[in-house]
Each structure stands twice: as structure tokens, then as C-alpha cells.
């Protein structure tokens, strides 16, 4: 009996969600008549899922953020599905032919294989310059990056974090509190700081999504843990100095700062090097129909979901809007259904939650500013890691989104 493959590239938040959704709600609903069956193939560089939301705290200490809270094996979450309906491949997409509708996958052992697809979901996401803040390749590489940083951190007397977005602010806050502690109840700075921690922002304010008043509060909370903020200058390069163990950080104004440790948290880069130039924009994000999330230039039944797509400003919360759109349109395309497509509406409201250290934070939901205690309660306690098991197991998508 002919078998058609629904290929999903990437097994982070978007890819895992897509795989579980298809297996739960789409394959069982396809017509039983005819000779064709469908299977889901999921490709990912690592056999584990990294809850990268916890990266800022995982960076500083396993005691504060144990690996069991941010690393989860992928395979057990799919054990309950019929064996002939799902295949997991540890590998990385290195080429895509839209004419032959095949993806070239470089496997963990360095060999390559070619996978034909009937439908394709690009969910390869993004990576960060600092290797401990996203999972670029294998769990071993991620763990090594975390171990190396944690071994060096207690001895550091100077740390530079580049990037004034949420990950930069969160990482600087965690490092500052780990090294310098917090002030007393009425204090504004640590009483006995042990390290000079500097956050360098290329913009005139922190946290571009949030209003200036919230950004200033974030700066105040950073000062509580001994973090100084430098505004309106970008890092142009960072390189090891002749002096052992230090990094020279060159800024756009020509100045050079030295630090024992340097963390590049200057945004994300899309994992789309395997795609041809006609499928991505000038920044490397996958160009799609912003309403249906189909990648029309790649042919029929090709979609993008998650941070690799040009349709989104990024963030895990956006998936709750985007993934059901892709899934509904995939189901329609597979069944030949009629009627209108499901369409995506971006949520561009002021919405972001940013812990600053282990006890403070700033943010807004739906345009409403929220207090520090609320940020701590929602995210600051464990960086939402209690939500990870439901994503890995597929429980999050147990119900079909109508």
C-alpha cells in the first residue's frame, strides 16, 4: 500500500506540537478508502527537547535550574501512537529540492539520506549566538556549553551581556544575582558586589516590545543585582584577548571593553541555511502567506510554523494562534476539502513577561502592565518549566482546535 510522508523539520515547540497534532487529529480523520496511507516523520538534530525558556537560569546553575526541568527525551512522548504512523530521525536538514519534493538530511553519524515528502512543515526555529541559550545541535553540545559557563562563572569578576531584549535582560539578571546577591529590603544595589556585570543594549531602551516606563523598571531591577546598562551602542565583535581567560568586546563607537565572561544575547538567527534564496527573506526567515502560513513558492502542501517564519515577531505564546492555522489548512489540503482557509491573525499587543533575577520582573499582558509579583508567580519561579511535559507528551494539543 503506498505511503505518503508528512515531513516535519524541527522538534522544538512548533515541530513537536505539529507532530502530535497531526497524529492525534489529522491522520485519524483522513478518508479510510483508497490505497494511500500517511505517516509522520520528525527530524531534529537532538534526541532531546530543550526548554530554552529556562536558558537564562540554566546558564548560571544546575542547583537553581536542574537539567530535569529543561531537557526531555523526545521519543517517549510518541510511544503511544501506532508504530507505522511515526518515525523520528536524529539529523539536520541540509538541502531542500522543491522540484523533486525531497529533503536532504545529514544524520548524526555524518551520512546523508533523502526523504521524499507529500507535505512539509518547516519548524526549524532559530538559534542564538550564545550556545547555552538555544539548542543548536546535540544535547551533548548544549550540556558542554552550560557546564563550561557554570564552571567559569563563580570565578568571574567581570561579565558582559550583549542584547537588550528579554533574553539579554533575563540572563544579565540571573548572572547579577548569582554573583552579587540582592540588596536589603530598602536597598537599591547589592551591599557587597563581587563582579562588574554590564548589559549592552543597541537601542535607547530595554525590551523593545514594552513601553518605556516598564523598561526603566527593568533597569532598576537590574541595578538591584549589580548590573549596569549601557544604551545605544552595539557590539561589533568579541574575541579572546592575549590575556588568558578574558574576552575583548569591541563596540560600534570604537571602544573596547574586557570581561572574564561574555554572553551574546543579541537576538536570534533563523535555522534556514538549507533553503534556497527564493524561499527566505533578506534576514533568512521563511517567506509565507501571512494569512494561511503556506510557503507558496515551495509548491503545494508546504507550511512554516514557529520562529523560522516571516509572519511572526517570535515567541512561544504565538504558537497558540499559529499552529492551529497550519494544522487546519494541512487537513483541508490533504482531504481536498472546500471552503475558506483558516487564517492567522498576529497578536501585536504589548505582551511580554520578563523575570529580572529570582524575585523581580516586569511585563505586560494584552496591553496591561502587570506587577512584579505576578511576573514571579507566572514565570520567575521556574521559567514555566512545569509546562514542558505537556508539550513533549502532546497533552497540550489533546483537543483539536476548531
mmCIF file of C-alpha atoms in Angstrom:
data_model
loop_
_atom_site.group_PDB
_atom_site.id
_atom_site.type_symbol
_atom_site.label_atom_id
_atom_site.label_comp_id
_atom_site.label_asym_id
_atom_site.label_seq_id
_atom_site.Cartn_x
_atom_site.Cartn_y
_atom_site.Cartn_z
ATOM 1 C CA UNK A 1 0.000 0.000 0.000
ATOM 2 C CA UNK A 2 1.521 3.384 -0.988
ATOM 3 C CA UNK A 3 2.554 5.518 1.950
ATOM 4 C CA UNK A 4 2.904 9.295 1.817
ATOM 5 C CA UNK A 5 5.135 11.191 4.247
ATOM 6 C CA UNK A 6 4.223 14.313 6.161
ATOM 7 C CA UNK A 7 7.703 15.612 6.944
ATOM 8 C CA UNK A 8 8.320 17.949 9.883
ATOM 9 C CA UNK A 9 11.702 19.620 10.133
ATOM 10 C CA UNK A 10 12.475 20.642 13.709
ATOM 11 C CA UNK A 11 11.280 19.278 17.043
ATOM 12 C CA UNK A 12 11.178 22.259 19.328
ATOM 13 C CA UNK A 13 7.916 23.897 20.396
ATOM 14 C CA UNK A 14 6.466 24.195 16.883
ATOM 15 C CA UNK A 15 7.645 20.871 15.479
ATOM 16 C CA UNK A 16 6.597 18.814 18.492
ATOM 17 C CA UNK A 17 3.203 20.484 18.516
ATOM 18 C CA UNK A 18 2.715 19.838 14.799
ATOM 19 C CA UNK A 19 3.691 16.167 15.073
ATOM 20 C CA UNK A 20 1.356 15.456 17.993
ATOM 21 C CA UNK A 21 -1.496 17.421 16.444
ATOM 22 C CA UNK A 22 -1.260 15.527 13.137
ATOM 23 C CA UNK A 23 -1.075 12.144 14.843
ATOM 24 C CA UNK A 24 -3.980 12.922 17.160
ATOM 25 C CA UNK A 25 -6.353 14.851 14.939
ATOM 26 C CA UNK A 26 -5.444 14.701 11.254
ATOM 27 C CA UNK A 27 -4.348 11.157 10.405
ATOM 28 C CA UNK A 28 -7.355 9.548 12.164
ATOM 29 C CA UNK A 29 -9.705 11.886 10.265
ATOM 30 C CA UNK A 30 -8.377 11.152 6.766
ATOM 31 C CA UNK A 31 -10.604 9.040 4.492
ATOM 32 C CA UNK A 32 -10.135 5.309 5.046
ATOM 33 C CA UNK A 33 -10.972 4.387 1.443
ATOM 34 C CA UNK A 34 -8.269 4.232 -1.207
ATOM 35 C CA UNK A 35 -4.815 2.746 -1.239
ATOM 36 C CA UNK A 36 -2.791 5.611 0.281
ATOM 37 C CA UNK A 37 -1.769 5.834 3.912
ATOM 38 C CA UNK A 38 0.113 8.621 5.650
ATOM 39 C CA UNK A 39 2.980 8.690 8.107
ATOM 40 C CA UNK A 40 4.668 11.470 10.066
ATOM 41 C CA UNK A 41 8.453 11.792 10.001
ATOM 42 C CA UNK A 42 10.002 14.192 12.515
ATOM 43 C CA UNK A 43 13.619 15.328 12.039
ATOM 44 C CA UNK A 44 15.662 17.066 14.715
ATOM 45 C CA UNK A 45 19.394 17.456 15.479
ATOM 46 C CA UNK A 46 18.915 16.275 19.057
ATOM 47 C CA UNK A 47 17.041 13.381 20.606
ATOM 48 C CA UNK A 48 16.025 15.725 23.434
ATOM 49 C CA UNK A 49 13.776 18.764 23.677
ATOM 50 C CA UNK A 50 15.355 21.818 25.295
ATOM 51 C CA UNK A 51 13.015 24.090 27.249
ATOM 52 C CA UNK A 52 15.022 27.091 26.114
ATOM 53 C CA UNK A 53 12.770 29.485 28.018
ATOM 54 C CA UNK A 54 14.764 28.390 31.079
ATOM 55 C CA UNK A 55 18.085 29.130 29.371
ATOM 56 C CA UNK A 56 18.909 32.286 31.374
ATOM 57 C CA UNK A 57 18.681 30.441 34.706
ATOM 58 C CA UNK A 58 20.074 27.164 33.355
ATOM 59 C CA UNK A 59 23.097 29.198 32.279
ATOM 60 C CA UNK A 60 24.130 30.048 35.836
ATOM 61 C CA UNK A 61 23.425 26.987 37.965
ATOM 62 C CA UNK A 62 22.172 23.397 37.899
ATOM 63 C CA UNK A 63 21.109 23.839 41.516
ATOM 64 C CA UNK A 64 18.791 26.691 40.572
ATOM 65 C CA UNK A 65 17.592 25.037 37.356
ATOM 66 C CA UNK A 66 18.169 21.259 37.285
ATOM 67 C CA UNK A 67 18.564 19.652 33.830
ATOM 68 C CA UNK A 68 15.498 17.505 34.522
ATOM 69 C CA UNK A 69 13.440 20.687 34.258
ATOM 70 C CA UNK A 70 14.719 21.740 30.843
ATOM 71 C CA UNK A 71 15.837 18.573 28.994
ATOM 72 C CA UNK A 72 13.255 15.986 27.941
ATOM 73 C CA UNK A 73 13.731 12.939 25.657
ATOM 74 C CA UNK A 74 11.519 13.211 22.595
ATOM 75 C CA UNK A 75 10.836 9.558 21.774
ATOM 76 C CA UNK A 76 8.768 8.577 24.859
ATOM 77 C CA UNK A 77 6.160 11.197 24.012
ATOM 78 C CA UNK A 78 5.336 9.346 20.782
ATOM 79 C CA UNK A 79 5.337 5.793 22.135
ATOM 80 C CA UNK A 80 1.541 5.587 22.328
ATOM 81 C CA UNK A 81 0.955 6.135 18.589
ATOM 82 C CA UNK A 82 0.832 3.249 16.082
ATOM 83 C CA UNK A 83 4.400 2.341 15.127
ATOM 84 C CA UNK A 84 3.784 2.622 11.398
ATOM 85 C CA UNK A 85 2.437 6.178 11.771
ATOM 86 C CA UNK A 86 5.527 7.896 13.164
ATOM 87 C CA UNK A 87 9.284 7.968 12.605
ATOM 88 C CA UNK A 88 11.855 10.064 14.435
ATOM 89 C CA UNK A 89 15.179 10.802 12.746
ATOM 90 C CA UNK A 90 18.103 12.442 14.513
ATOM 91 C CA UNK A 91 19.583 14.685 11.884
ATOM 92 C CA UNK A 92 19.703 18.142 10.344
ATOM 93 C CA UNK A 93 18.119 19.337 7.111
ATOM 94 C CA UNK A 94 20.935 20.426 4.809
ATOM 95 C CA UNK A 95 19.104 20.836 1.483
ATOM 96 C CA UNK A 96 15.595 21.009 0.084
ATOM 97 C CA UNK A 97 14.505 20.343 -3.500
ATOM 98 C CA UNK A 98 11.078 21.798 -4.180
ATOM 99 C CA UNK A 99 11.045 20.317 -7.689
ATOM 100 C CA UNK A 100 11.553 16.708 -6.563
ATOM 101 C CA UNK A 101 9.921 17.410 -3.192
ATOM 102 C CA UNK A 102 12.710 15.837 -1.185
ATOM 103 C CA UNK A 103 14.724 16.964 1.831
ATOM 104 C CA UNK A 104 18.351 16.011 2.326
ATOM 105 C CA UNK A 105 19.089 15.105 5.941
ATOM 106 C CA UNK A 106 22.563 14.849 7.435
ATOM 107 C CA UNK A 107 22.381 12.193 10.113
ATOM 108 C CA UNK A 108 24.145 12.123 13.476
ATOM 109 C CA UNK A 109 26.902 9.872 12.083
ATOM 110 C CA UNK A 110 27.644 12.289 9.228
ATOM 111 C CA UNK A 111 25.961 10.294 6.479
ATOM 112 C CA UNK A 112 23.077 11.718 4.447
ATOM 113 C CA UNK A 113 19.669 10.472 3.433
ATOM 114 C CA UNK A 114 16.979 11.849 1.160
ATOM 115 C CA UNK A 115 13.353 11.948 2.340
ATOM 116 C CA UNK A 116 10.526 12.470 -0.172
ATOM 117 C CA UNK A 117 7.539 14.318 1.227
ATOM 118 C CA UNK A 118 3.889 14.692 0.333
ATOM 119 C CA UNK A 119 3.517 17.568 2.797
ATOM 120 C CA UNK A 120 6.222 19.563 4.532
ATOM 121 C CA UNK A 121 6.177 21.634 7.701
ATOM 122 C CA UNK A 122 9.221 23.832 8.271
ATOM 123 C CA UNK A 123 9.585 24.267 12.040
ATOM 124 C CA UNK A 124 13.347 24.646 12.308
ATOM 125 C CA UNK A 125 13.122 27.728 14.545
ATOM 126 C CA UNK A 126 16.027 29.960 15.390
ATOM 127 C CA UNK A 127 19.351 29.838 17.189
ATOM 128 C CA UNK A 128 21.170 32.236 19.465
ATOM 129 C CA UNK A 129 24.839 33.268 19.272
ATOM 130 C CA UNK A 130 25.350 32.088 22.864
ATOM 131 C CA UNK A 131 25.210 28.280 22.587
ATOM 132 C CA UNK A 132 23.659 27.757 26.023
ATOM 133 C CA UNK A 133 20.554 29.805 25.201
ATOM 134 C CA UNK A 134 19.264 27.541 22.422
ATOM 135 C CA UNK A 135 19.931 24.037 21.232
ATOM 136 C CA UNK A 136 21.981 24.283 18.053
ATOM 137 C CA UNK A 137 22.870 20.619 17.661
ATOM 138 C CA UNK A 138 23.039 17.766 20.168
ATOM 139 C CA UNK A 139 22.290 17.537 23.858
ATOM 140 C CA UNK A 140 25.963 16.776 24.476
ATOM 141 C CA UNK A 141 26.986 20.076 22.860
ATOM 142 C CA UNK A 142 24.387 22.025 24.827
ATOM 143 C CA UNK A 143 25.374 20.381 28.103
ATOM 144 C CA UNK A 144 29.044 21.102 27.437
ATOM 145 C CA UNK A 145 28.286 24.781 26.806
ATOM 146 C CA UNK A 146 26.322 25.024 30.049
ATOM 147 C CA UNK A 147 28.984 23.164 32.028
ATOM 148 C CA UNK A 148 31.789 25.370 30.715
ATOM 149 C CA UNK A 149 29.951 28.576 31.558
ATOM 150 C CA UNK A 150 28.924 27.403 35.013
ATOM 151 C CA UNK A 151 32.478 26.344 35.815
ATOM 152 C CA UNK A 152 33.831 29.776 34.925
ATOM 153 C CA UNK A 153 31.056 31.917 36.398
ATOM 154 C CA UNK A 154 31.887 31.749 40.152
ATOM 155 C CA UNK A 155 35.420 32.980 39.452
ATOM 156 C CA UNK A 156 34.376 35.852 37.188
ATOM 157 C CA UNK A 157 34.848 39.426 38.347
ATOM 158 C CA UNK A 158 33.518 40.955 35.133
ATOM 159 C CA UNK A 159 30.748 39.823 32.785
ATOM 160 C CA UNK A 160 29.345 41.496 29.659
ATOM 161 C CA UNK A 161 25.936 40.547 28.262
ATOM 162 C CA UNK A 162 25.065 41.950 24.836
ATOM 163 C CA UNK A 163 21.424 42.429 23.912
ATOM 164 C CA UNK A 164 18.642 44.473 25.488
ATOM 165 C CA UNK A 165 15.798 42.130 24.610
ATOM 166 C CA UNK A 166 14.102 39.767 27.060
ATOM 167 C CA UNK A 167 16.757 37.032 26.909
ATOM 168 C CA UNK A 168 19.548 39.553 27.466
ATOM 169 C CA UNK A 169 17.750 41.155 30.398
ATOM 170 C CA UNK A 170 16.869 37.794 31.948
ATOM 171 C CA UNK A 171 20.399 36.436 31.534
ATOM 172 C CA UNK A 172 22.019 39.561 32.963
ATOM 173 C CA UNK A 173 19.618 39.478 35.901
ATOM 174 C CA UNK A 174 20.367 35.829 36.665
ATOM 175 C CA UNK A 175 24.136 36.344 36.408
ATOM 176 C CA UNK A 176 23.996 39.517 38.509
ATOM 177 C CA UNK A 177 22.033 37.905 41.316
ATOM 178 C CA UNK A 178 24.170 34.748 41.253
ATOM 179 C CA UNK A 179 27.389 36.739 41.607
ATOM 180 C CA UNK A 180 26.296 39.788 43.589
ATOM 181 C CA UNK A 181 23.200 38.800 45.506
ATOM 182 C CA UNK A 182 20.441 41.312 46.220
ATOM 183 C CA UNK A 183 20.216 44.387 48.444
ATOM 184 C CA UNK A 184 18.269 44.575 51.650
ATOM 185 C CA UNK A 185 14.564 45.339 51.660
ATOM 186 C CA UNK A 186 15.054 49.070 51.164
ATOM 187 C CA UNK A 187 18.305 48.890 49.185
ATOM 188 C CA UNK A 188 18.797 49.682 45.518
ATOM 189 C CA UNK A 189 22.155 47.965 44.907
ATOM 190 C CA UNK A 190 23.971 44.927 46.334
ATOM 191 C CA UNK A 191 25.804 45.730 49.536
ATOM 192 C CA UNK A 192 28.929 43.727 48.617
ATOM 193 C CA UNK A 193 29.054 43.154 44.857
ATOM 194 C CA UNK A 194 31.631 40.604 43.715
ATOM 195 C CA UNK A 195 31.556 41.260 39.979
ATOM 196 C CA UNK A 196 31.001 44.048 37.480
ATOM 197 C CA UNK A 197 28.136 42.939 35.246
ATOM 198 C CA UNK A 198 27.314 45.091 32.225
ATOM 199 C CA UNK A 199 24.358 44.783 29.859
ATOM 200 C CA UNK A 200 24.923 46.465 26.496
ATOM 201 C CA UNK A 201 21.822 47.459 24.554
ATOM 202 C CA UNK A 202 21.939 48.575 20.938
ATOM 203 C CA UNK A 203 18.731 50.563 21.438
ATOM 204 C CA UNK A 204 17.874 53.596 23.518
ATOM 205 C CA UNK A 205 15.781 51.455 25.877
ATOM 206 C CA UNK A 206 15.494 47.875 27.042
ATOM 207 C CA UNK A 207 12.766 45.442 25.960
ATOM 208 C CA UNK A 208 11.526 46.906 22.649
ATOM 209 C CA UNK A 209 8.071 45.296 22.905
ATOM 210 C CA UNK A 210 7.314 47.006 26.219
ATOM 211 C CA UNK A 211 6.649 50.663 26.984
ATOM 212 C CA UNK A 212 9.466 52.932 28.255
ATOM 213 C CA UNK A 213 8.148 53.032 31.830
ATOM 214 C CA UNK A 214 8.332 49.230 32.082
ATOM 215 C CA UNK A 215 11.798 49.220 30.530
ATOM 216 C CA UNK A 216 13.005 51.700 33.141
ATOM 217 C CA UNK A 217 11.669 49.460 35.886
ATOM 218 C CA UNK A 218 13.656 46.591 34.388
ATOM 219 C CA UNK A 219 16.781 48.762 34.551
ATOM 220 C CA UNK A 220 16.051 49.489 38.222
ATOM 221 C CA UNK A 221 15.686 45.796 38.983
ATOM 222 C CA UNK A 222 18.939 45.051 37.154
ATOM 223 C CA UNK A 223 20.704 47.636 39.310
ATOM 224 C CA UNK A 224 19.464 45.757 42.399
ATOM 225 C CA UNK A 225 21.660 42.809 41.403
ATOM 226 C CA UNK A 226 24.644 44.881 40.343
ATOM 227 C CA UNK A 227 24.015 45.122 36.591
ATOM 228 C CA UNK A 228 24.868 48.377 34.805
ATOM 229 C CA UNK A 229 23.169 49.121 31.472
ATOM 230 C CA UNK A 230 24.880 50.813 28.534
ATOM 231 C CA UNK A 231 22.499 52.128 25.872
ATOM 232 C CA UNK A 232 22.525 52.971 22.188
ATOM 233 C CA UNK A 233 25.694 51.199 21.147
ATOM 234 C CA UNK A 234 26.084 47.804 19.513
ATOM 235 C CA UNK A 235 28.718 45.148 19.897
ATOM 236 C CA UNK A 236 30.611 44.713 16.634
ATOM 237 C CA UNK A 237 32.946 41.894 17.633
ATOM 238 C CA UNK A 238 34.192 39.814 20.522
ATOM 239 C CA UNK A 239 37.447 37.892 20.614
ATOM 240 C CA UNK A 240 39.709 36.213 23.125
ATOM 241 C CA UNK A 241 42.391 38.546 24.434
ATOM 242 C CA UNK A 242 46.059 37.749 24.740
ATOM 243 C CA UNK A 243 45.475 37.915 28.465
ATOM 244 C CA UNK A 244 44.291 34.397 29.243
ATOM 245 C CA UNK A 245 40.650 33.935 30.075
ATOM 246 C CA UNK A 246 39.352 37.347 29.024
ATOM 247 C CA UNK A 247 37.273 38.484 26.062
ATOM 248 C CA UNK A 248 37.737 41.806 24.285
ATOM 249 C CA UNK A 249 34.340 43.222 23.308
ATOM 250 C CA UNK A 250 34.505 45.926 20.629
ATOM 251 C CA UNK A 251 31.628 48.399 20.388
ATOM 252 C CA UNK A 252 30.374 50.409 17.417
ATOM 253 C CA UNK A 253 31.743 53.621 18.935
ATOM 254 C CA UNK A 254 35.252 52.184 18.737
ATOM 255 C CA UNK A 255 35.661 51.489 22.433
ATOM 256 C CA UNK A 256 36.803 48.114 23.741
ATOM 257 C CA UNK A 257 35.690 46.521 26.987
ATOM 258 C CA UNK A 258 37.260 43.454 28.571
ATOM 259 C CA UNK A 259 35.433 40.816 30.589
ATOM 260 C CA UNK A 260 36.070 37.432 32.099
ATOM 261 C CA UNK A 261 32.853 36.170 30.511
ATOM 262 C CA UNK A 262 30.845 37.369 27.524
ATOM 263 C CA UNK A 263 27.288 36.343 26.599
ATOM 264 C CA UNK A 264 25.964 37.276 23.161
ATOM 265 C CA UNK A 265 22.191 37.549 23.537
ATOM 266 C CA UNK A 266 21.703 39.867 20.559
ATOM 267 C CA UNK A 267 18.610 38.267 19.158
ATOM 268 C CA UNK A 268 18.079 35.138 17.100
ATOM 269 C CA UNK A 269 19.083 33.777 13.701
ATOM 270 C CA UNK A 270 16.743 31.530 11.681
ATOM 271 C CA UNK A 271 17.794 27.920 11.064
ATOM 272 C CA UNK A 272 17.116 28.112 7.332
ATOM 273 C CA UNK A 273 20.542 27.733 5.674
ATOM 274 C CA UNK A 274 19.230 24.618 3.883
ATOM 275 C CA UNK A 275 16.653 26.640 1.945
ATOM 276 C CA UNK A 276 17.182 28.357 -1.408
ATOM 277 C CA UNK A 277 17.163 32.153 -1.542
ATOM 278 C CA UNK A 278 13.727 32.312 -3.168
ATOM 279 C CA UNK A 279 12.144 30.819 -0.050
ATOM 280 C CA UNK A 280 13.552 33.249 2.519
ATOM 281 C CA UNK A 281 13.626 36.999 3.008
ATOM 282 C CA UNK A 282 16.673 39.205 3.410
ATOM 283 C CA UNK A 283 17.001 38.187 7.065
ATOM 284 C CA UNK A 284 16.712 34.479 6.322
ATOM 285 C CA UNK A 285 13.172 33.926 7.583
ATOM 286 C CA UNK A 286 10.840 31.717 5.543
ATOM 287 C CA UNK A 287 8.527 33.761 3.330
ATOM 288 C CA UNK A 288 4.934 32.614 3.580
ATOM 289 C CA UNK A 289 1.399 33.754 3.025
ATOM 290 C CA UNK A 290 0.885 35.733 6.249
ATOM 291 C CA UNK A 291 -2.712 34.567 6.494
ATOM 292 C CA UNK A 292 -2.559 30.838 5.649
ATOM 293 C CA UNK A 293 1.149 30.271 6.556
ATOM 294 C CA UNK A 294 1.630 28.287 3.343
ATOM 295 C CA UNK A 295 5.021 28.616 1.670
ATOM 296 C CA UNK A 296 3.594 29.096 -1.791
ATOM 297 C CA UNK A 297 6.948 29.373 -3.557
ATOM 298 C CA UNK A 298 7.813 25.837 -2.409
ATOM 299 C CA UNK A 299 4.792 24.203 -4.053
ATOM 300 C CA UNK A 300 1.636 22.634 -2.641
ATOM 301 C CA UNK A 301 1.292 21.451 0.946
ATOM 302 C CA UNK A 302 4.327 23.267 2.337
ATOM 303 C CA UNK A 303 3.932 25.353 5.501
ATOM 304 C CA UNK A 304 6.034 27.189 8.070
ATOM 305 C CA UNK A 305 5.230 27.499 11.751
ATOM 306 C CA UNK A 306 7.211 28.952 14.626
ATOM 307 C CA UNK A 307 10.058 31.404 14.834
ATOM 308 C CA UNK A 308 11.568 30.493 11.440
ATOM 309 C CA UNK A 309 8.596 32.097 9.678
ATOM 310 C CA UNK A 310 8.425 35.652 8.366
ATOM 311 C CA UNK A 311 4.866 36.015 9.653
ATOM 312 C CA UNK A 312 5.696 36.311 13.369
ATOM 313 C CA UNK A 313 7.659 38.558 15.691
ATOM 314 C CA UNK A 314 8.563 35.363 17.521
ATOM 315 C CA UNK A 315 7.806 33.840 20.872
ATOM 316 C CA UNK A 316 6.291 30.629 22.138
ATOM 317 C CA UNK A 317 2.945 32.210 23.006
ATOM 318 C CA UNK A 318 2.348 32.990 19.333
ATOM 319 C CA UNK A 319 2.121 29.263 18.568
ATOM 320 C CA UNK A 320 -1.278 29.061 20.199
ATOM 321 C CA UNK A 321 -2.521 31.225 17.318
ATOM 322 C CA UNK A 322 -0.319 29.930 14.506
ATOM 323 C CA UNK A 323 -0.199 26.153 14.913
ATOM 324 C CA UNK A 324 -3.970 25.570 14.605
ATOM 325 C CA UNK A 325 -3.937 27.615 11.376
ATOM 326 C CA UNK A 326 -1.299 25.383 9.787
ATOM 327 C CA UNK A 327 -2.979 22.217 11.053
ATOM 328 C CA UNK A 328 -6.436 23.176 9.804
ATOM 329 C CA UNK A 329 -5.101 24.140 6.375
ATOM 330 C CA UNK A 330 -2.988 20.964 6.165
ATOM 331 C CA UNK A 331 -6.052 18.869 6.939
ATOM 332 C CA UNK A 332 -8.028 20.698 4.287
ATOM 333 C CA UNK A 333 -5.257 20.269 1.715
ATOM 334 C CA UNK A 334 -4.875 16.542 2.429
ATOM 335 C CA UNK A 335 -8.590 15.823 2.191
ATOM 336 C CA UNK A 336 -9.327 18.147 -0.712
ATOM 337 C CA UNK A 337 -11.864 19.938 1.408
ATOM 338 C CA UNK A 338 -13.706 23.022 0.223
ATOM 339 C CA UNK A 339 -14.473 26.247 1.939
ATOM 340 C CA UNK A 340 -12.268 29.070 3.195
ATOM 341 C CA UNK A 341 -8.837 28.595 4.663
ATOM 342 C CA UNK A 342 -8.207 29.180 8.331
ATOM 343 C CA UNK A 343 -6.257 32.403 8.703
ATOM 344 C CA UNK A 344 -3.689 33.692 11.144
ATOM 345 C CA UNK A 345 -4.123 36.978 12.991
ATOM 346 C CA UNK A 346 -0.976 38.237 14.716
ATOM 347 C CA UNK A 347 -1.184 39.356 18.298
ATOM 348 C CA UNK A 348 0.751 42.613 18.250
ATOM 349 C CA UNK A 349 -0.393 43.800 21.637
ATOM 350 C CA UNK A 350 2.073 44.735 24.344
ATOM 351 C CA UNK A 351 2.681 41.259 25.704
ATOM 352 C CA UNK A 352 5.868 40.016 27.317
ATOM 353 C CA UNK A 353 6.873 38.649 30.718
ATOM 354 C CA UNK A 354 10.493 39.156 31.806
ATOM 355 C CA UNK A 355 11.925 37.952 35.138
ATOM 356 C CA UNK A 356 14.850 40.016 36.433
ATOM 357 C CA UNK A 357 16.687 37.789 38.873
ATOM 358 C CA UNK A 358 14.892 35.296 41.065
ATOM 359 C CA UNK A 359 12.497 37.652 42.815
ATOM 360 C CA UNK A 360 11.604 40.534 40.491
ATOM 361 C CA UNK A 361 10.288 41.043 36.985
ATOM 362 C CA UNK A 362 8.421 43.254 34.560
ATOM 363 C CA UNK A 363 5.873 42.704 31.847
ATOM 364 C CA UNK A 364 2.505 43.210 30.258
ATOM 365 C CA UNK A 365 -0.371 41.013 29.093
ATOM 366 C CA UNK A 366 -2.693 42.196 26.347
ATOM 367 C CA UNK A 367 -1.539 45.782 26.785
ATOM 368 C CA UNK A 368 -1.961 45.789 30.580
ATOM 369 C CA UNK A 369 1.083 46.262 32.756
ATOM 370 C CA UNK A 370 1.479 43.543 35.371
ATOM 371 C CA UNK A 371 3.183 43.842 38.782
ATOM 372 C CA UNK A 372 6.496 42.271 39.690
ATOM 373 C CA UNK A 373 4.935 39.644 41.964
ATOM 374 C CA UNK A 374 2.764 38.491 39.061
ATOM 375 C CA UNK A 375 5.828 38.029 36.826
ATOM 376 C CA UNK A 376 7.481 35.989 39.576
ATOM 377 C CA UNK A 377 4.378 33.846 40.071
ATOM 378 C CA UNK A 378 3.827 33.170 36.361
ATOM 379 C CA UNK A 379 7.393 32.839 35.081
ATOM 380 C CA UNK A 380 10.078 33.847 37.548
ATOM 381 C CA UNK A 381 9.716 30.841 39.856
ATOM 382 C CA UNK A 382 10.672 28.188 37.310
ATOM 383 C CA UNK A 383 10.674 29.841 33.866
ATOM 384 C CA UNK A 384 7.440 27.995 33.045
ATOM 385 C CA UNK A 385 9.273 24.659 33.078
ATOM 386 C CA UNK A 386 6.248 22.954 34.633
ATOM 387 C CA UNK A 387 4.559 23.362 31.235
ATOM 388 C CA UNK A 388 7.222 21.399 29.343
ATOM 389 C CA UNK A 389 5.952 17.837 29.989
ATOM 390 C CA UNK A 390 2.586 18.575 28.343
ATOM 391 C CA UNK A 391 4.336 19.843 25.225
ATOM 392 C CA UNK A 392 6.659 16.843 24.952
ATOM 393 C CA UNK A 393 3.866 14.336 25.590
ATOM 394 C CA UNK A 394 1.391 16.104 23.295
ATOM 395 C CA UNK A 395 -1.120 16.691 26.062
ATOM 396 C CA UNK A 396 -1.141 20.399 25.219
ATOM 397 C CA UNK A 397 -2.795 19.556 21.894
ATOM 398 C CA UNK A 398 -5.094 16.831 23.212
ATOM 399 C CA UNK A 399 -8.112 18.696 21.837
ATOM 400 C CA UNK A 400 -8.457 19.720 18.222
ATOM 401 C CA UNK A 401 -8.696 23.464 17.709
ATOM 402 C CA UNK A 402 -11.893 24.082 15.775
#
